[in-house]
Tab-separated table of C-alpha atoms in Angstrom:
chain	number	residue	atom	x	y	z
A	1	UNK	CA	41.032	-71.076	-38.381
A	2	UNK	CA	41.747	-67.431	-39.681
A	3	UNK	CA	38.620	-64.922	-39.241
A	4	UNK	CA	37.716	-65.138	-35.726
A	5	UNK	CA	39.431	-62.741	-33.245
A	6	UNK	CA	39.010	-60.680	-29.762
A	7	UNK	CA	40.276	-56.801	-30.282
A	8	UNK	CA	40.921	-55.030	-26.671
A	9	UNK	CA	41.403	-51.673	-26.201
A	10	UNK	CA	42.586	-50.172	-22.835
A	11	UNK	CA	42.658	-46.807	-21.379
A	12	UNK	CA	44.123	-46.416	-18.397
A	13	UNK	CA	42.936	-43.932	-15.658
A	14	UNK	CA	45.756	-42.894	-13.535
A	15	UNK	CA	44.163	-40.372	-11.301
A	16	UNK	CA	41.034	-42.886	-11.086
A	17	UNK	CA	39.433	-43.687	-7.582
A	18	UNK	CA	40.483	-47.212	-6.329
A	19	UNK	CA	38.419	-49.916	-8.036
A	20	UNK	CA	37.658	-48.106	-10.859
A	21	UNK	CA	37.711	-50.606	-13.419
A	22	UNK	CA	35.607	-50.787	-16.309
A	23	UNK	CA	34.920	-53.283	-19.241
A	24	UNK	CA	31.941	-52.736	-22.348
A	25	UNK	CA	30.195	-54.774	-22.902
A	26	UNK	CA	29.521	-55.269	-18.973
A	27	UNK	CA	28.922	-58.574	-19.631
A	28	UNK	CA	32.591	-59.617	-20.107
A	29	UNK	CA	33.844	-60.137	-16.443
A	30	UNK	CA	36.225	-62.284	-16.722
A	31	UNK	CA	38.462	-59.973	-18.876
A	32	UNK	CA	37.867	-57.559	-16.333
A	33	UNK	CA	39.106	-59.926	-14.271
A	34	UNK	CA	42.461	-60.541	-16.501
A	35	UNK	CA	42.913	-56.443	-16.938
A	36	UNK	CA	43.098	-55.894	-12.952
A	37	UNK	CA	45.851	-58.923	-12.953
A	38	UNK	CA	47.636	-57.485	-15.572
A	39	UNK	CA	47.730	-54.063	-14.245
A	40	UNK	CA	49.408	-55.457	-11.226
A	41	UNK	CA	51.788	-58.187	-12.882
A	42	UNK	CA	52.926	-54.862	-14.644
A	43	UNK	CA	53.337	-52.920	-12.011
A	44	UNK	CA	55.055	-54.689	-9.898
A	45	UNK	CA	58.592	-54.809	-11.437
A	46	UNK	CA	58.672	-51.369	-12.169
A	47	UNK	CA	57.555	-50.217	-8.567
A	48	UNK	CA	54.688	-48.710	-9.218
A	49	UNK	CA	51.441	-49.271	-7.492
A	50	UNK	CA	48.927	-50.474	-9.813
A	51	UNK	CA	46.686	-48.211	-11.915
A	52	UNK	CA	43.380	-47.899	-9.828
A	53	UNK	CA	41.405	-47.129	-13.109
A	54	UNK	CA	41.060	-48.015	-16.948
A	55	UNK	CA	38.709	-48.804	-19.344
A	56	UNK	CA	38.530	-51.803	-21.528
A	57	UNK	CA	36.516	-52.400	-24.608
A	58	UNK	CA	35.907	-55.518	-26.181
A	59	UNK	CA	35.161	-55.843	-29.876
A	60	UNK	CA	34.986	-58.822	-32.209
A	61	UNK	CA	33.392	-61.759	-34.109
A	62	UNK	CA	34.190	-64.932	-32.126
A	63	UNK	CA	30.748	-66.792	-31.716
A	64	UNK	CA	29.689	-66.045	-27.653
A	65	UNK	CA	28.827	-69.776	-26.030
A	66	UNK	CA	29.875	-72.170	-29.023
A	67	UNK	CA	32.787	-73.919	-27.495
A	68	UNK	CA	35.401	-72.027	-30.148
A	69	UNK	CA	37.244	-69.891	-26.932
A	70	UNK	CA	35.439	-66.603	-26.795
A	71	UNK	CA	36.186	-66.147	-22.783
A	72	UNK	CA	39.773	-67.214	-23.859
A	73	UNK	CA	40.354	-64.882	-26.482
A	74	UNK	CA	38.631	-61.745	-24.465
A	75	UNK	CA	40.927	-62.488	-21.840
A	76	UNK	CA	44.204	-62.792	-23.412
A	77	UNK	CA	43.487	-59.737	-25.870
A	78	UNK	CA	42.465	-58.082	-22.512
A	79	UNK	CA	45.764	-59.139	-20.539
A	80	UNK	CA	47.843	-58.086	-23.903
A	81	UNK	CA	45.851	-54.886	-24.094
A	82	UNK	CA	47.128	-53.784	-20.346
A	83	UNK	CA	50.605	-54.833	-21.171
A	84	UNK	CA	50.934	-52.844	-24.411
A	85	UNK	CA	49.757	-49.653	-22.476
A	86	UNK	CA	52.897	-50.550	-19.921
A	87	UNK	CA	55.130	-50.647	-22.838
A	88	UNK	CA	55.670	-54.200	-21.926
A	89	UNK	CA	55.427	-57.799	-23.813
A	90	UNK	CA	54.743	-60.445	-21.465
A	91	UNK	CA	55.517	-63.698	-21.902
A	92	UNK	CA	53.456	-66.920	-22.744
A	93	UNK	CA	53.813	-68.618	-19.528
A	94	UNK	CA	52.605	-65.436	-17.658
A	95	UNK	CA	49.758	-64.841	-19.995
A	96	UNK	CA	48.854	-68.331	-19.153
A	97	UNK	CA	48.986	-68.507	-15.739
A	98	UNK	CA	46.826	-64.974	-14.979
A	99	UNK	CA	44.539	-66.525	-17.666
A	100	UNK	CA	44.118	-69.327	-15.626
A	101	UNK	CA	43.572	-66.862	-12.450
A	102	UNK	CA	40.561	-65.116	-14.168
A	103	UNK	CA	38.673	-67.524	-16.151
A	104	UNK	CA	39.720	-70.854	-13.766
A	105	UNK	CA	40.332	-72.883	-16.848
A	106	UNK	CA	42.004	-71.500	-20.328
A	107	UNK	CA	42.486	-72.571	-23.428
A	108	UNK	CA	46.320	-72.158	-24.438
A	109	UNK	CA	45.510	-69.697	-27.139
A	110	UNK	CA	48.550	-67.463	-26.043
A	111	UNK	CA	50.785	-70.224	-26.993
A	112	UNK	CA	50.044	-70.130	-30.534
A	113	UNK	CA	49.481	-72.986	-32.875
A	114	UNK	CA	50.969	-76.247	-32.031
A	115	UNK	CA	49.789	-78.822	-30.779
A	116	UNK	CA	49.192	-79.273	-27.143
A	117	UNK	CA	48.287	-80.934	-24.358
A	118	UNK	CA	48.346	-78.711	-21.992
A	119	UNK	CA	46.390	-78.248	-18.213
A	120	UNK	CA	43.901	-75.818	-18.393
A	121	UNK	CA	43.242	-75.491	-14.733
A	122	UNK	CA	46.817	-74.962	-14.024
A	123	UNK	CA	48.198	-72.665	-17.029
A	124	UNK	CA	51.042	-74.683	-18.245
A	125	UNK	CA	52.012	-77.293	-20.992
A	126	UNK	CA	52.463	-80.740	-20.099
A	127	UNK	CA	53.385	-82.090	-23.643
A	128	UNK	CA	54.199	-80.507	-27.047
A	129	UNK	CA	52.970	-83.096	-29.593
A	130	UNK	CA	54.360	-81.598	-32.731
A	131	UNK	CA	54.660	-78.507	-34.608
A	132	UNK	CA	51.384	-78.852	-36.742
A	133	UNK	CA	48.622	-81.648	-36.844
A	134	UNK	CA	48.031	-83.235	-39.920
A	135	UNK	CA	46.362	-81.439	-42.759
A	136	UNK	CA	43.099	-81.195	-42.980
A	137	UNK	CA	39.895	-79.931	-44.282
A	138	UNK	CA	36.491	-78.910	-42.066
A	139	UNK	CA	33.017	-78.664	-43.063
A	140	UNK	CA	31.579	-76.793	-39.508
A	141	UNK	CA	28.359	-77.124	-38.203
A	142	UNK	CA	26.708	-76.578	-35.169
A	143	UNK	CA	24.618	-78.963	-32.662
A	144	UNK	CA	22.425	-78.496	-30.298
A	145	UNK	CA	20.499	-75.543	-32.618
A	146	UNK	CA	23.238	-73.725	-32.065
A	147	UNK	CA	22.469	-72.455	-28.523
A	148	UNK	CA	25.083	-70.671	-26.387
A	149	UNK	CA	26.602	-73.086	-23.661
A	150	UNK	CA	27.749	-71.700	-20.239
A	151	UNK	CA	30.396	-74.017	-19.313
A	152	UNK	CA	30.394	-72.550	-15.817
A	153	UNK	CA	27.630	-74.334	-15.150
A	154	UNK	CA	28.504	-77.507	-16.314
A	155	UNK	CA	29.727	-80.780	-13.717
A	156	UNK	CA	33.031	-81.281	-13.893
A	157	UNK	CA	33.973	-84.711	-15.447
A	158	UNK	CA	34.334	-87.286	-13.679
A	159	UNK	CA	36.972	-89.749	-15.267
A	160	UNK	CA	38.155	-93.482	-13.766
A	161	UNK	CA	41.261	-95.505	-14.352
A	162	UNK	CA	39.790	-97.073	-17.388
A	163	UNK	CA	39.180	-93.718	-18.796
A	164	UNK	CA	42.709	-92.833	-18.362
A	165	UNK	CA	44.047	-95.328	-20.065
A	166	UNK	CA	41.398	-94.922	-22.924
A	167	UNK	CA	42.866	-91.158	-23.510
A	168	UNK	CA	46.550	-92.390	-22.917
A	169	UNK	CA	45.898	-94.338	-25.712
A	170	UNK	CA	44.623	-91.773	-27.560
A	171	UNK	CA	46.853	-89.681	-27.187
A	172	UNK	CA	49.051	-92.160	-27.792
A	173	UNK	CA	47.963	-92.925	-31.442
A	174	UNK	CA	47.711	-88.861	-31.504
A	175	UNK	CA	51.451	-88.412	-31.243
A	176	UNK	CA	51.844	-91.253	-34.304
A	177	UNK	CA	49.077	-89.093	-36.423
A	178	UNK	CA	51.158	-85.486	-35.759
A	179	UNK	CA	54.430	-87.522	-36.291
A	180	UNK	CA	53.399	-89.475	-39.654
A	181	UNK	CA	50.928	-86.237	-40.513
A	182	UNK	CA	48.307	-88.595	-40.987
A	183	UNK	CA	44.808	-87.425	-40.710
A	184	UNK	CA	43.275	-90.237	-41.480
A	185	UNK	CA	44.645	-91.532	-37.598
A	186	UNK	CA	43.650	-87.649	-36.675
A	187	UNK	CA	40.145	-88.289	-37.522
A	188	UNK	CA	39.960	-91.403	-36.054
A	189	UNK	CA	41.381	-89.981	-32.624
A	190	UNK	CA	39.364	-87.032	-32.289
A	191	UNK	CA	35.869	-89.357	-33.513
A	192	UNK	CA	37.066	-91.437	-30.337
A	193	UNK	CA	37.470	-88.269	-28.247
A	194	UNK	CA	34.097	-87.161	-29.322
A	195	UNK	CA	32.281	-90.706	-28.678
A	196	UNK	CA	33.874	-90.888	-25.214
A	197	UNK	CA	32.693	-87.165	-24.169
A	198	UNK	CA	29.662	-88.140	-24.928
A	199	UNK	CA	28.860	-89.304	-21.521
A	200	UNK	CA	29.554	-86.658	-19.893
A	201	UNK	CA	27.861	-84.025	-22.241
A	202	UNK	CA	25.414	-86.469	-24.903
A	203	UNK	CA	24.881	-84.645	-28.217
A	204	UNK	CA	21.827	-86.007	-29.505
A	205	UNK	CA	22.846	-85.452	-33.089
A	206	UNK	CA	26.236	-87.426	-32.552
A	207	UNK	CA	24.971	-90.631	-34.065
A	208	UNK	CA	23.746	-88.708	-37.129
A	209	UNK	CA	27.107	-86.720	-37.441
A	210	UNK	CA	29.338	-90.007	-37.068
A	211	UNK	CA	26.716	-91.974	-39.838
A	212	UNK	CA	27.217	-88.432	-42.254
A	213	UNK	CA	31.061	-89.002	-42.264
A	214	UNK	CA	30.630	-92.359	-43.035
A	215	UNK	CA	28.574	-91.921	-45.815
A	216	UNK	CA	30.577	-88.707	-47.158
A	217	UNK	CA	34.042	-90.056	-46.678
A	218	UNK	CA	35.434	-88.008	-44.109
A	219	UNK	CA	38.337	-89.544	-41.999
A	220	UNK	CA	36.388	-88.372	-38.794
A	221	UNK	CA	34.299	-85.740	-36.560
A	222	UNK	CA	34.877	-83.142	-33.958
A	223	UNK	CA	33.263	-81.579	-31.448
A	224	UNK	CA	33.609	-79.332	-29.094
A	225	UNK	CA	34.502	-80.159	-25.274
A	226	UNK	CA	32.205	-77.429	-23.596
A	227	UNK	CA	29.694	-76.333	-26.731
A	228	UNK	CA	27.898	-77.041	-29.692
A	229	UNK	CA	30.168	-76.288	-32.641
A	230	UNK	CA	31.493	-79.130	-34.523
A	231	UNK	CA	32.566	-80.815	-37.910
A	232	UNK	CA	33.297	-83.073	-40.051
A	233	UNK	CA	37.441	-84.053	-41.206
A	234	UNK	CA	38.873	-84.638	-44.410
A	235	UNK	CA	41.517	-85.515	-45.934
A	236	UNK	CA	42.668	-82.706	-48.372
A	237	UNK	CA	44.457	-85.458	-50.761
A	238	UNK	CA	41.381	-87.705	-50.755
A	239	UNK	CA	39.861	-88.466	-54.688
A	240	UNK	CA	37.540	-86.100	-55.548
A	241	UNK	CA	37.492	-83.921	-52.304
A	242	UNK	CA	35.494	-81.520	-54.129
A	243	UNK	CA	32.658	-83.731	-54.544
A	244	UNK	CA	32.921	-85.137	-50.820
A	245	UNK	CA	32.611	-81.855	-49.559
A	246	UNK	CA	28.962	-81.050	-51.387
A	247	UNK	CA	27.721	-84.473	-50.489
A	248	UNK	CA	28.405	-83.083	-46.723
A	249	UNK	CA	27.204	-80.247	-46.932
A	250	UNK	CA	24.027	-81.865	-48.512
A	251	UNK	CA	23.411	-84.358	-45.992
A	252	UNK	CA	24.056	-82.031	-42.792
A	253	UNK	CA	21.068	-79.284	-44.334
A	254	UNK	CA	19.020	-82.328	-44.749
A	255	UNK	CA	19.174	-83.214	-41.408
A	256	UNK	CA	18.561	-79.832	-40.196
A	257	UNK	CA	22.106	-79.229	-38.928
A	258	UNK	CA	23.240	-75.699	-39.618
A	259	UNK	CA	26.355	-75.769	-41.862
A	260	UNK	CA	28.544	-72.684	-40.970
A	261	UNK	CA	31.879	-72.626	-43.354
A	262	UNK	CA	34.590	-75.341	-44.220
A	263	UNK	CA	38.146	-73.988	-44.251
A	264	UNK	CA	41.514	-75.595	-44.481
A	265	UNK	CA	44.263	-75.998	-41.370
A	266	UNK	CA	47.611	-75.497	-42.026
A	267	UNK	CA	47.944	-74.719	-45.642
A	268	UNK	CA	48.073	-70.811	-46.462
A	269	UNK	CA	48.201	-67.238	-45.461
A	270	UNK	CA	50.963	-66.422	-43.235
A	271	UNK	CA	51.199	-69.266	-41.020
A	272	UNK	CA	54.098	-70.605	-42.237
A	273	UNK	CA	54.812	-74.019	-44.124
A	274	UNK	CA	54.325	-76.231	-41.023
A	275	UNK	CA	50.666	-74.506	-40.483
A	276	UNK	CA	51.408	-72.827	-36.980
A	277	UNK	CA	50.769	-69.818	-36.047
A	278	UNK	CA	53.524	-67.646	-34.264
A	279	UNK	CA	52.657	-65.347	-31.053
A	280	UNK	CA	53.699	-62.373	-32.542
A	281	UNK	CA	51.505	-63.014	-35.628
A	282	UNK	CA	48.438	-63.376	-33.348
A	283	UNK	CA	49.074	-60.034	-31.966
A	284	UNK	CA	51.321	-58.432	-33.563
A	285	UNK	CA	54.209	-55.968	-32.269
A	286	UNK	CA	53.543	-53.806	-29.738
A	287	UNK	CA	51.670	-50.139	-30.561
A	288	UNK	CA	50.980	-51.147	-34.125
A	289	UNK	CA	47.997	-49.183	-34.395
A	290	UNK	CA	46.831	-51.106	-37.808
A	291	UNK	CA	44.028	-53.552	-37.784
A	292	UNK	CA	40.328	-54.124	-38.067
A	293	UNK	CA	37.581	-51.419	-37.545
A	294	UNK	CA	36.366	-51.792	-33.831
A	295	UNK	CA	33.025	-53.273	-33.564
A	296	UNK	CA	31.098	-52.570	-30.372
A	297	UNK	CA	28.114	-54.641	-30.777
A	298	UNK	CA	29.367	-57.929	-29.907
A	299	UNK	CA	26.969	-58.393	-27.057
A	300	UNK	CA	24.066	-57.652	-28.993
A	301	UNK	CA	24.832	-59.596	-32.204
A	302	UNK	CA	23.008	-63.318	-31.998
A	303	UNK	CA	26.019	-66.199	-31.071
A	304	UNK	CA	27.090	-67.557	-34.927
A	305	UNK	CA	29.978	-68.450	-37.221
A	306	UNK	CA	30.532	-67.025	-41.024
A	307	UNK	CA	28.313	-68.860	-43.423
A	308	UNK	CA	30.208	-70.721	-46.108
A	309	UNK	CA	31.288	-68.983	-48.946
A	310	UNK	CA	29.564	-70.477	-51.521
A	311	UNK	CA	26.605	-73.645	-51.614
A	312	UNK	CA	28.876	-75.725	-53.029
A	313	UNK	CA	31.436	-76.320	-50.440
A	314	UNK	CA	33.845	-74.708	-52.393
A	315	UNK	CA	37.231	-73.932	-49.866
A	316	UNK	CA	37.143	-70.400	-48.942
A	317	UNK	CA	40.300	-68.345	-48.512
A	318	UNK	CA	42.431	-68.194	-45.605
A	319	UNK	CA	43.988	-71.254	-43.538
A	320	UNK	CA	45.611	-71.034	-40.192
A	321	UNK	CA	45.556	-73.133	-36.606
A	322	UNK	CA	44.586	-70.620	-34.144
A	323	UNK	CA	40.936	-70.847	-33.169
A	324	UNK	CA	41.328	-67.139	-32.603
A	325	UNK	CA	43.425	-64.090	-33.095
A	326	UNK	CA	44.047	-61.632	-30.504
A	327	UNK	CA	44.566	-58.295	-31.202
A	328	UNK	CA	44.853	-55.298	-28.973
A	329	UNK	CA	45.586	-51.786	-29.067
A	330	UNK	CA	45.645	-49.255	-26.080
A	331	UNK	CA	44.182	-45.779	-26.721
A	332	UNK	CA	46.231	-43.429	-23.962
């Protein structure tokens, strides 16, 4: 999804007193967290004992608590941000693994669009599954009322041997979807997903959601592992999409499930024909000093996503795989 992004801007303090380390808003410690890595990953090869001060300011629009990586996205723009004033691009696999270090699990936003299954506790890819999933269309939502989630406090999982070979299957019939680019098999894998997480984190609105695609014709629902944001999967060659679309959005605001925007994967901007997203396009090339006005209010401003941009369920503009974009600049 294009929109959503984490700006960081670092300033770094050279003749700073040892632990001098800022972030706004204050709130945001595990970029802080990823900023003091960073300042030592880059100093290290170059000899040079680590910057004891900086600032780092966090702007942006990604939805706090919702399960769409906000602590992801802070932290690699953060970890980026650092770099950039060291003159230095770091690679994926590093970004990943001091991710990893200051948030415990990430999501593998710095690895750009493809599909992945990849270990979030340990900061590296197990499988590439493809270049793009299948096509598809969303109509987003969000459960639950919308409230934040911390995931910190959430159990962990616990998963048996029947459970693993449930997901192997999955994942199984996953590889077939991205290989055949069939969302209709997308929809039904990621329903599956959805109905099995369900016992470790119960939606109470998951039976409604699952009935609404029924009814509507979508191919399948999604929902977030560790929040409330979900929605609803089409097929973007089904007969009369159009009119699909508005019957969804119809039926989720008369069940009193907020309807946030529907947007399209894989299909415009500049994401390329396969629909991923390239690491240098989430970022961009170091010191570029072009990009979106810096918001500072992001800890004030209430946890939600853009509304959609019209009542109809019209397709707004914009495409993309990311979740997030990551932009940084460093102010020196």
């Amino acid at each position: 999804m294009q929109g959503p992004g984490t700006r960081a801007e670092f300033t770094p303090r050279p003749g700073a007193s040892p632990g001098q380390l800022t972030v706004f808003p204050a709130d945001r410690t595990k970029a802080l967290r990823a900023a003091a890595l960073a300042i030592e990953e880059c100093a290290a090869p170059r000899g040079q004992a680590p910057c004891p001060g900086g600032e780092l300011t966090l702007s942006g629009d990604v939805p706090l608590g919702l399960g769409m990586g906000s602590s992801s996205s802070d932290v690699i723009a953060a970890i980026r941000a650092v770099a950039d004033a060291y003159r230095l691009r770091l690679p994926p696999a590093t970004i990943a693994r001091l991710a990893v270090r200051a948030e415990r699990a990430s999501d593998p936003l710095m690895l750009g669009g493809r599909p992945l299954l990849f270990a979030q506790r340990e900061g590296r890819v197990l499988e590439v599954l493809g270049d793009a999933l299948p096509p598809a269309v969303v109509v987003g939502c969000t459960l639950g009322g919308g409230t934040p989630v911390d995931t910190l406090s959430l159990p962990a999982p616990r998963h048996d041997h029947e459970d693993v070979r449930a997901y192997e299957r999955l994942r199984s019939l996953l590889r077939r979807a991205v290989a055949d680019a069939d969302t209709a098999l997308l929809g039904h894998v990621s329903t599956e997903s959805a109905r099995r997480a369900q016992r470790a984190r119960e939606q109470r609105e998951f039976g409604l959601l699952d009935r609404i695609a029924g009814r509507v014709g979508a191919v399948g629902l999604q929902i977030a592992h560790s929040g409330n944001v979900a929605g609803l999967l089409f097929d973007p060659a089904a007969p009369d999409l159009g009119h699909r679309l508005r019957r969804c959005v119809g039926a989720l605001r008369t069940c009193g499930i907020p309807v946030t925007r529907t947007f399209a994967t894989g299909t415009t901007g500049t994401t390329g024909t396969t629909g991923t997203t390239s690491e240098e396009h989430l970022h961009g090339r170091a010191h570029v000093r072009r990009d979106r006005p810096t918001r500072s209010d992001t800890s004030r401003r209430r946890a939600h996503l853009p509304a959609l941009r019209d009542d109809e369920g019209r397709l707004g503009h914009g495409g993309g795989t990311a979740p997030a974009r990551h932009r940084h600049r460093t102010t020196r």
